[in-house]
mmCIF file of C-alpha atoms and ligand atoms in Angstrom:
data_model
loop_
_atom_site.group_PDB
_atom_site.id
_atom_site.type_symbol
_atom_site.label_atom_id
_atom_site.label_comp_id
_atom_site.label_asym_id
_atom_site.label_seq_id
_atom_site.Cartn_x
_atom_site.Cartn_y
_atom_site.Cartn_z
ATOM 1 C CA UNK A 13 113.059 79.764 87.898
ATOM 2 C CA UNK A 14 114.280 77.435 90.616
ATOM 3 C CA UNK A 15 117.001 79.940 91.512
ATOM 4 C CA UNK A 16 114.718 82.948 91.699
ATOM 5 C CA UNK A 17 114.327 84.716 94.998
ATOM 6 C CA UNK A 18 110.941 85.306 96.625
ATOM 7 C CA UNK A 19 108.942 88.515 96.594
ATOM 8 C CA UNK A 20 107.161 89.099 99.907
ATOM 9 C CA UNK A 21 104.339 91.652 100.031
ATOM 10 C CA UNK A 22 104.345 92.709 103.665
ATOM 11 C CA UNK A 23 101.590 94.640 105.443
ATOM 12 C CA UNK A 24 102.636 97.107 108.134
ATOM 13 C CA UNK A 25 100.554 98.980 110.782
ATOM 14 C CA UNK A 26 98.239 101.877 109.832
ATOM 15 C CA UNK A 27 99.117 103.807 112.995
ATOM 16 C CA UNK A 28 99.766 101.828 116.133
ATOM 17 C CA UNK A 29 103.106 100.038 115.741
ATOM 18 C CA UNK A 30 101.950 97.324 118.147
ATOM 19 C CA UNK A 31 99.890 96.027 115.211
ATOM 20 C CA UNK A 32 103.076 94.890 113.476
ATOM 21 C CA UNK A 33 102.932 91.094 113.202
ATOM 22 C CA UNK A 34 105.849 88.952 114.465
ATOM 23 C CA UNK A 35 105.976 87.257 111.060
ATOM 24 C CA UNK A 36 106.343 90.605 109.286
ATOM 25 C CA UNK A 37 109.279 91.438 111.580
ATOM 26 C CA UNK A 38 110.947 88.089 110.849
ATOM 27 C CA UNK A 39 110.550 88.415 107.077
ATOM 28 C CA UNK A 40 111.768 92.039 106.991
ATOM 29 C CA UNK A 41 114.728 91.000 109.075
ATOM 30 C CA UNK A 42 115.643 88.027 106.892
ATOM 31 C CA UNK A 43 115.185 89.282 103.309
ATOM 32 C CA UNK A 44 118.108 90.716 101.344
ATOM 33 C CA UNK A 45 116.387 93.998 100.548
ATOM 34 C CA UNK A 46 113.266 95.896 101.597
ATOM 35 C CA UNK A 47 111.617 97.885 98.805
ATOM 36 C CA UNK A 48 109.968 100.864 100.532
ATOM 37 C CA UNK A 49 107.515 103.433 99.231
ATOM 38 C CA UNK A 50 109.480 106.014 101.192
ATOM 39 C CA UNK A 51 112.708 104.918 102.823
ATOM 40 C CA UNK A 52 112.611 107.779 105.340
ATOM 41 C CA UNK A 53 109.103 107.076 106.663
ATOM 42 C CA UNK A 54 109.818 103.347 106.867
ATOM 43 C CA UNK A 55 112.886 104.049 109.026
ATOM 44 C CA UNK A 56 110.719 104.717 112.112
ATOM 45 C CA UNK A 57 109.085 101.324 111.773
ATOM 46 C CA UNK A 58 112.311 99.472 110.985
ATOM 47 C CA UNK A 59 114.197 101.141 113.840
ATOM 48 C CA UNK A 60 111.402 100.318 116.273
ATOM 49 C CA UNK A 61 111.872 96.603 115.497
ATOM 50 C CA UNK A 62 115.623 96.836 115.165
ATOM 51 C CA UNK A 63 115.536 95.708 111.538
ATOM 52 C CA UNK A 64 118.788 96.558 109.778
ATOM 53 C CA UNK A 65 118.021 95.189 106.304
ATOM 54 C CA UNK A 66 119.089 97.401 103.390
ATOM 55 C CA UNK A 67 116.280 99.523 101.906
ATOM 56 C CA UNK A 68 115.622 100.487 98.320
ATOM 57 C CA UNK A 69 113.186 103.169 97.275
ATOM 58 C CA UNK A 70 110.110 102.100 95.324
ATOM 59 C CA UNK A 71 107.948 105.162 94.837
ATOM 60 C CA UNK A 72 105.794 106.892 92.269
ATOM 61 C CA UNK A 73 108.659 108.593 90.463
ATOM 62 C CA UNK A 74 110.799 105.525 90.077
ATOM 63 C CA UNK A 75 108.396 102.635 89.430
ATOM 64 C CA UNK A 76 109.755 101.595 86.049
ATOM 65 C CA UNK A 77 113.415 101.709 87.008
ATOM 66 C CA UNK A 78 112.925 100.322 90.493
ATOM 67 C CA UNK A 79 110.774 97.469 89.131
ATOM 68 C CA UNK A 80 113.618 96.501 86.768
ATOM 69 C CA UNK A 81 116.241 96.741 89.532
ATOM 70 C CA UNK A 82 114.140 94.622 91.919
ATOM 71 C CA UNK A 83 113.347 92.031 89.233
ATOM 72 C CA UNK A 84 117.039 91.696 88.384
ATOM 73 C CA UNK A 85 117.829 91.044 92.031
ATOM 74 C CA UNK A 86 115.037 88.458 92.359
ATOM 75 C CA UNK A 87 116.266 86.722 89.208
ATOM 76 C CA UNK A 88 119.713 86.543 90.815
ATOM 77 C CA UNK A 89 118.172 84.722 93.779
ATOM 78 C CA UNK A 90 117.737 87.612 96.252
ATOM 79 C CA UNK A 91 114.636 87.701 98.454
ATOM 80 C CA UNK A 92 112.827 91.031 98.474
ATOM 81 C CA UNK A 93 110.104 92.404 100.773
ATOM 82 C CA UNK A 94 107.819 95.153 99.533
ATOM 83 C CA UNK A 95 106.308 97.531 102.105
ATOM 84 C CA UNK A 96 104.371 100.788 101.789
ATOM 85 C CA UNK A 97 104.226 103.716 104.228
ATOM 86 C CA UNK A 98 101.341 102.030 106.047
ATOM 87 C CA UNK A 99 98.952 99.129 105.621
ATOM 88 C CA UNK A 100 98.911 96.689 102.743
ATOM 89 C CA UNK A 101 101.054 97.501 99.697
ATOM 90 C CA UNK A 102 99.152 97.888 96.384
ATOM 91 C CA UNK A 103 95.956 98.973 98.151
ATOM 92 C CA UNK A 104 96.001 102.623 96.984
ATOM 93 C CA UNK A 105 99.766 102.243 97.311
ATOM 94 C CA UNK A 106 102.649 101.318 94.969
ATOM 95 C CA UNK A 107 103.486 97.767 94.009
ATOM 96 C CA UNK A 108 101.074 96.680 91.302
ATOM 97 C CA UNK A 109 103.557 96.881 88.417
ATOM 98 C CA UNK A 110 106.135 94.953 90.390
ATOM 99 C CA UNK A 111 103.748 92.174 91.384
ATOM 100 C CA UNK A 112 102.353 91.917 87.847
ATOM 101 C CA UNK A 113 105.819 91.589 86.389
ATOM 102 C CA UNK A 114 106.954 89.084 89.017
ATOM 103 C CA UNK A 115 103.783 87.053 88.467
ATOM 104 C CA UNK A 116 104.366 87.042 84.705
ATOM 105 C CA UNK A 117 107.911 85.722 85.213
ATOM 106 C CA UNK A 118 106.734 82.952 87.518
ATOM 107 C CA UNK A 119 108.363 84.374 90.663
ATOM 108 C CA UNK A 120 106.956 83.126 94.003
ATOM 109 C CA UNK A 121 105.051 85.994 95.593
ATOM 110 C CA UNK A 122 104.011 85.542 99.202
ATOM 111 C CA UNK A 123 101.752 87.900 101.175
ATOM 112 C CA UNK A 124 102.523 88.606 104.819
ATOM 113 C CA UNK A 125 99.049 89.762 105.911
ATOM 114 C CA UNK A 126 98.335 92.530 108.399
ATOM 115 C CA UNK A 127 96.585 95.903 108.595
ATOM 116 C CA UNK A 128 94.528 97.441 105.836
ATOM 117 C CA UNK A 129 92.512 100.600 106.545
ATOM 118 C CA UNK A 130 89.629 99.643 104.224
ATOM 119 C CA UNK A 131 89.053 96.253 105.819
ATOM 120 C CA UNK A 132 89.555 97.521 109.381
ATOM 121 C CA UNK A 133 86.933 100.244 108.831
ATOM 122 C CA UNK A 134 84.513 97.897 107.076
ATOM 123 C CA UNK A 135 84.746 95.389 109.907
ATOM 124 C CA UNK A 136 83.369 97.921 112.423
ATOM 125 C CA UNK A 137 81.041 99.881 110.121
ATOM 126 C CA UNK A 138 77.836 97.953 110.718
ATOM 127 C CA UNK A 139 77.212 98.169 106.953
ATOM 128 C CA UNK A 140 76.730 95.061 104.851
ATOM 129 C CA UNK A 141 79.961 93.115 104.467
ATOM 130 C CA UNK A 142 78.738 90.296 102.193
ATOM 131 C CA UNK A 143 79.927 92.114 99.084
ATOM 132 C CA UNK A 144 81.581 95.493 98.703
ATOM 133 C CA UNK A 145 83.304 97.750 96.220
ATOM 134 C CA UNK A 146 86.633 99.314 97.152
ATOM 135 C CA UNK A 147 86.785 102.564 95.202
ATOM 136 C CA UNK A 148 89.970 104.042 96.694
ATOM 137 C CA UNK A 149 90.324 107.830 96.416
ATOM 138 C CA UNK A 150 87.657 109.821 94.587
ATOM 139 C CA UNK A 151 89.029 112.032 91.774
ATOM 140 C CA UNK A 152 90.336 115.463 92.796
ATOM 141 C CA UNK A 153 88.525 117.401 90.064
ATOM 142 C CA UNK A 154 84.941 118.109 91.005
ATOM 143 C CA UNK A 155 83.416 117.122 87.651
ATOM 144 C CA UNK A 156 85.279 113.804 87.619
ATOM 145 C CA UNK A 157 84.304 113.192 91.226
ATOM 146 C CA UNK A 158 80.654 113.841 90.500
ATOM 147 C CA UNK A 159 80.772 111.547 87.466
ATOM 148 C CA UNK A 160 82.300 108.760 89.530
ATOM 149 C CA UNK A 161 79.588 109.175 92.155
ATOM 150 C CA UNK A 162 76.907 109.112 89.432
ATOM 151 C CA UNK A 163 78.316 105.834 88.138
ATOM 152 C CA UNK A 164 78.127 104.148 91.529
ATOM 153 C CA UNK A 165 74.929 105.801 92.698
ATOM 154 C CA UNK A 166 72.816 102.705 92.260
ATOM 155 C CA UNK A 167 75.542 100.180 93.040
ATOM 156 C CA UNK A 168 73.988 97.357 95.012
ATOM 157 C CA UNK A 169 76.852 96.716 97.423
ATOM 158 C CA UNK A 170 78.625 98.644 100.178
ATOM 159 C CA UNK A 171 81.201 101.125 98.813
ATOM 160 C CA UNK A 172 84.522 101.987 100.492
ATOM 161 C CA UNK A 173 86.480 105.193 99.826
ATOM 162 C CA UNK A 174 89.794 106.504 101.040
ATOM 163 C CA UNK A 175 89.834 110.235 101.627
ATOM 164 C CA UNK A 176 92.378 112.893 102.363
ATOM 165 C CA UNK A 177 91.507 115.257 105.217
ATOM 166 C CA UNK A 178 91.533 118.491 103.223
ATOM 167 C CA UNK A 179 89.133 117.138 100.596
ATOM 168 C CA UNK A 180 86.773 115.215 102.848
ATOM 169 C CA UNK A 181 84.066 117.878 103.188
ATOM 170 C CA UNK A 182 83.959 118.602 99.453
ATOM 171 C CA UNK A 183 83.648 114.905 98.737
ATOM 172 C CA UNK A 184 80.883 114.325 101.263
ATOM 173 C CA UNK A 185 78.976 117.365 99.963
ATOM 174 C CA UNK A 186 79.144 115.897 96.462
ATOM 175 C CA UNK A 187 77.981 112.565 97.890
ATOM 176 C CA UNK A 188 75.015 114.388 99.378
ATOM 177 C CA UNK A 189 74.176 115.915 96.033
ATOM 178 C CA UNK A 190 74.371 112.668 94.108
ATOM 179 C CA UNK A 191 73.733 109.848 96.574
ATOM 180 C CA UNK A 192 71.238 111.790 98.685
ATOM 181 C CA UNK A 193 71.185 113.336 102.126
ATOM 182 C CA UNK A 194 69.756 110.241 103.771
ATOM 183 C CA UNK A 195 72.110 107.548 102.475
ATOM 184 C CA UNK A 196 73.855 105.847 105.420
ATOM 185 C CA UNK A 197 77.556 106.500 105.779
ATOM 186 C CA UNK A 198 80.306 105.446 108.164
ATOM 187 C CA UNK A 199 83.499 107.383 108.811
ATOM 188 C CA UNK A 200 86.618 105.896 110.414
ATOM 189 C CA UNK A 201 89.245 108.531 111.174
ATOM 190 C CA UNK A 202 92.739 107.978 112.563
ATOM 191 C CA UNK A 203 92.134 104.299 113.336
ATOM 192 C CA UNK A 204 94.494 102.865 115.962
ATOM 193 C CA UNK A 205 95.879 106.376 116.707
ATOM 194 C CA UNK A 206 95.397 108.986 119.425
ATOM 195 C CA UNK A 207 92.439 110.814 117.827
ATOM 196 C CA UNK A 208 90.654 107.685 116.634
ATOM 197 C CA UNK A 209 87.054 108.647 115.748
ATOM 198 C CA UNK A 210 84.106 106.718 114.360
ATOM 199 C CA UNK A 211 80.873 108.173 113.056
ATOM 200 C CA UNK A 212 77.798 106.347 111.861
ATOM 201 C CA UNK A 213 74.768 108.170 110.475
ATOM 202 C CA UNK A 214 73.437 109.737 107.298
ATOM 203 C CA UNK A 215 75.470 111.768 104.806
ATOM 204 C CA UNK A 216 73.676 114.933 105.982
ATOM 205 C CA UNK A 217 74.499 114.168 109.627
ATOM 206 C CA UNK A 218 78.148 113.495 108.831
ATOM 207 C CA UNK A 219 78.492 116.901 107.177
ATOM 208 C CA UNK A 220 77.125 118.536 110.343
ATOM 209 C CA UNK A 221 79.424 116.430 112.516
ATOM 210 C CA UNK A 222 82.564 117.325 110.564
ATOM 211 C CA UNK A 223 81.703 121.009 110.389
ATOM 212 C CA UNK A 224 81.284 121.183 114.165
ATOM 213 C CA UNK A 225 84.302 119.041 114.953
ATOM 214 C CA UNK A 226 87.479 120.829 115.966
ATOM 215 C CA UNK A 227 89.779 118.368 114.184
ATOM 216 C CA UNK A 228 87.642 118.157 111.063
ATOM 217 C CA UNK A 229 90.405 118.855 108.600
ATOM 218 C CA UNK A 230 92.984 116.588 110.143
ATOM 219 C CA UNK A 231 93.643 112.890 110.076
ATOM 220 C CA UNK A 232 93.352 109.946 107.740
ATOM 221 C CA UNK A 233 89.861 108.918 106.791
ATOM 222 C CA UNK A 234 87.936 105.953 105.400
ATOM 223 C CA UNK A 235 84.355 106.554 104.273
ATOM 224 C CA UNK A 236 81.936 103.682 103.776
ATOM 225 C CA UNK A 237 78.614 104.225 102.074
ATOM 226 C CA UNK A 238 75.661 101.871 102.201
ATOM 227 C CA UNK A 239 74.452 100.303 98.972
ATOM 228 C CA UNK A 240 72.031 102.219 96.745
ATOM 229 C CA UNK A 241 68.292 101.734 97.173
ATOM 230 C CA UNK A 242 66.442 99.749 94.514
ATOM 231 C CA UNK A 243 65.207 103.002 92.958
ATOM 232 C CA UNK A 244 68.663 104.486 92.572
ATOM 233 C CA UNK A 245 69.563 101.856 89.987
ATOM 234 C CA UNK A 246 66.538 102.424 87.905
ATOM 235 C CA UNK A 247 66.677 106.080 86.920
ATOM 236 C CA UNK A 248 69.065 107.000 84.124
ATOM 237 C CA UNK A 249 71.340 110.016 84.562
ATOM 238 C CA UNK A 250 69.774 111.942 81.654
ATOM 239 C CA UNK A 251 66.294 111.317 82.954
ATOM 240 C CA UNK A 252 67.249 112.700 86.356
ATOM 241 C CA UNK A 253 68.630 115.783 84.653
ATOM 242 C CA UNK A 254 65.306 116.347 82.849
ATOM 243 C CA UNK A 255 63.421 115.869 86.107
ATOM 244 C CA UNK A 256 65.702 118.360 87.857
ATOM 245 C CA UNK A 257 65.101 120.975 85.164
ATOM 246 C CA UNK A 258 61.352 120.550 85.377
ATOM 247 C CA UNK A 259 61.449 120.693 89.160
ATOM 248 C CA UNK A 260 62.954 124.154 89.070
ATOM 249 C CA UNK A 261 59.809 125.361 87.244
ATOM 250 C CA UNK A 262 56.907 123.390 88.737
ATOM 251 C CA UNK A 263 55.584 121.171 91.527
ATOM 252 C CA UNK A 264 57.065 117.725 92.082
ATOM 253 C CA UNK A 265 53.958 115.844 90.948
ATOM 254 C CA UNK A 266 53.696 117.874 87.752
ATOM 255 C CA UNK A 267 57.449 117.554 87.090
ATOM 256 C CA UNK A 268 57.216 113.771 87.593
ATOM 257 C CA UNK A 269 54.228 113.520 85.305
ATOM 258 C CA UNK A 270 55.829 115.514 82.449
ATOM 259 C CA UNK A 271 59.201 113.770 82.911
ATOM 260 C CA UNK A 272 57.409 110.413 82.663
ATOM 261 C CA UNK A 273 55.904 111.469 79.326
ATOM 262 C CA UNK A 274 59.255 112.684 77.958
ATOM 263 C CA UNK A 275 61.414 109.801 79.168
ATOM 264 C CA UNK A 276 59.022 106.876 79.352
ATOM 265 C CA UNK A 277 60.163 106.281 82.957
ATOM 266 C CA UNK A 278 57.773 105.148 85.667
ATOM 267 C CA UNK A 279 55.934 108.168 87.113
ATOM 268 C CA UNK A 280 56.033 106.875 90.698
ATOM 269 C CA UNK A 281 59.789 106.398 90.483
ATOM 270 C CA UNK A 282 60.230 109.929 89.144
ATOM 271 C CA UNK A 283 58.024 111.323 91.892
ATOM 272 C CA UNK A 284 60.087 109.589 94.611
ATOM 273 C CA UNK A 285 63.241 110.989 93.028
ATOM 274 C CA UNK A 286 61.707 114.473 92.866
ATOM 275 C CA UNK A 287 60.950 114.370 96.588
ATOM 276 C CA UNK A 288 64.517 113.294 97.330
ATOM 277 C CA UNK A 289 65.958 116.072 95.182
ATOM 278 C CA UNK A 290 63.781 118.644 96.938
ATOM 279 C CA UNK A 291 64.861 117.350 100.360
ATOM 280 C CA UNK A 292 68.495 117.637 99.342
ATOM 281 C CA UNK A 293 67.968 121.213 98.163
ATOM 282 C CA UNK A 294 66.168 122.135 101.397
ATOM 283 C CA UNK A 295 69.048 120.745 103.401
ATOM 284 C CA UNK A 296 71.609 122.579 101.278
ATOM 285 C CA UNK A 297 69.755 125.887 101.799
ATOM 286 C CA UNK A 298 69.669 125.441 105.566
ATOM 287 C CA UNK A 299 73.462 124.993 105.784
HETATM 288 N N1 LIG B 1202 97.750 100.723 101.743
HETATM 289 C C1 LIG B 1202 97.015 101.378 102.805
HETATM 290 C C2 LIG B 1202 96.039 100.372 103.417
HETATM 291 O O1 LIG B 1202 96.264 99.184 103.330
HETATM 292 O O2 LIG B 1202 95.057 100.809 104.033
HETATM 293 C C3 LIG B 1202 96.347 102.644 102.319
HETATM 294 C C4 LIG B 1202 97.287 103.658 101.767
HETATM 295 S S1 LIG B 1202 96.500 105.084 101.153
HETATM 296 C C5 LIG B 1202 97.852 105.950 100.427
HETATM 297 C C6 LIG B 1202 96.277 106.069 102.583
HETATM 298 C C7 LIG B 1202 94.775 106.204 102.936
HETATM 299 O O3 LIG B 1202 94.356 105.080 103.697
HETATM 300 C C8 LIG B 1202 94.470 107.407 103.799
HETATM 301 O O4 LIG B 1202 94.303 108.591 103.041
HETATM 302 C C9 LIG B 1202 93.175 106.985 104.453
HETATM 303 O O5 LIG B 1202 92.098 107.119 103.563
HETATM 304 C C10 LIG B 1202 93.436 105.485 104.681
HETATM 305 N N2 LIG B 1202 94.061 105.270 106.007
HETATM 306 C C11 LIG B 1202 95.332 104.866 106.246
HETATM 307 N N3 LIG B 1202 95.537 104.779 107.567
HETATM 308 C C12 LIG B 1202 94.391 105.114 108.177
HETATM 309 C C13 LIG B 1202 93.973 105.218 109.546
HETATM 310 N N4 LIG B 1202 94.813 104.957 110.533
HETATM 311 N N5 LIG B 1202 92.695 105.594 109.794
HETATM 312 C C14 LIG B 1202 91.839 105.876 108.791
HETATM 313 N N6 LIG B 1202 92.175 105.801 107.494
HETATM 314 C C15 LIG B 1202 93.427 105.427 107.180
#
């Protein structure tokens, strides 16, 4: 183990190259090899800092093989730096398998800290930062996405999502359906870049904002949702479904009263939920 090389996990900028840290430049310059998510996209960064270190591709389609190649080199005493296209490797980016393997073999793994979109957005969101859940990208398939949102509906801490521009509206509309129109949300788009935009408001207001905005389907986005209200944790998914069914046939107070009898849930809680569901529907109709 004494002869092993070191694995450096190096963060790079999420847009503005001036956010590159001097220490990251030094390490990338000095290591034997840089393992890149995409060698071509990393070239711009490396050229900008005149770093001539040899690159090796470490991407989705070559994890297994590339992990073995990199581990062999480290075991021979070579120092390797891992970078992703932007931000901190492993955070919705490749690298986990490599770090796990290196850790298991007792290799020294050293982080070179820098940008991370989730943390940058959280730090300016104005939402509670004491404890948070990083959820990464929501699933592409609508049913899976809705299920994920159901699971975290009542989560009692701030929730951070990454989002791709062409799916952002669909995702926020599903958030509206499941988390409610009035839940607070923060959007950070294109941080540190030319069209940097921040929005703070409710889920309903964000939908309006994006629909009116000329660059709505462009750019990289972080969404941060405030924690669920006390009530959101209490109502089970099946009980909400029963309430919803009843609501389509009768008034909210009657639906809450019958749902309480069927499910044994608190009637007041069901009534509050019924009002929220009706508000969501009203908002959906007006769009
Ligand atoms: N590892 C990166 C990090 O540390 O943030 C994240 C990589 S992930 C593949 C890319 C996602 O990060 C984007 O889809 C977007 O959600 C978010 N992201 C990256 N750069 C961003 C930026 N400049 N502004 C807003 N979001 C950004």
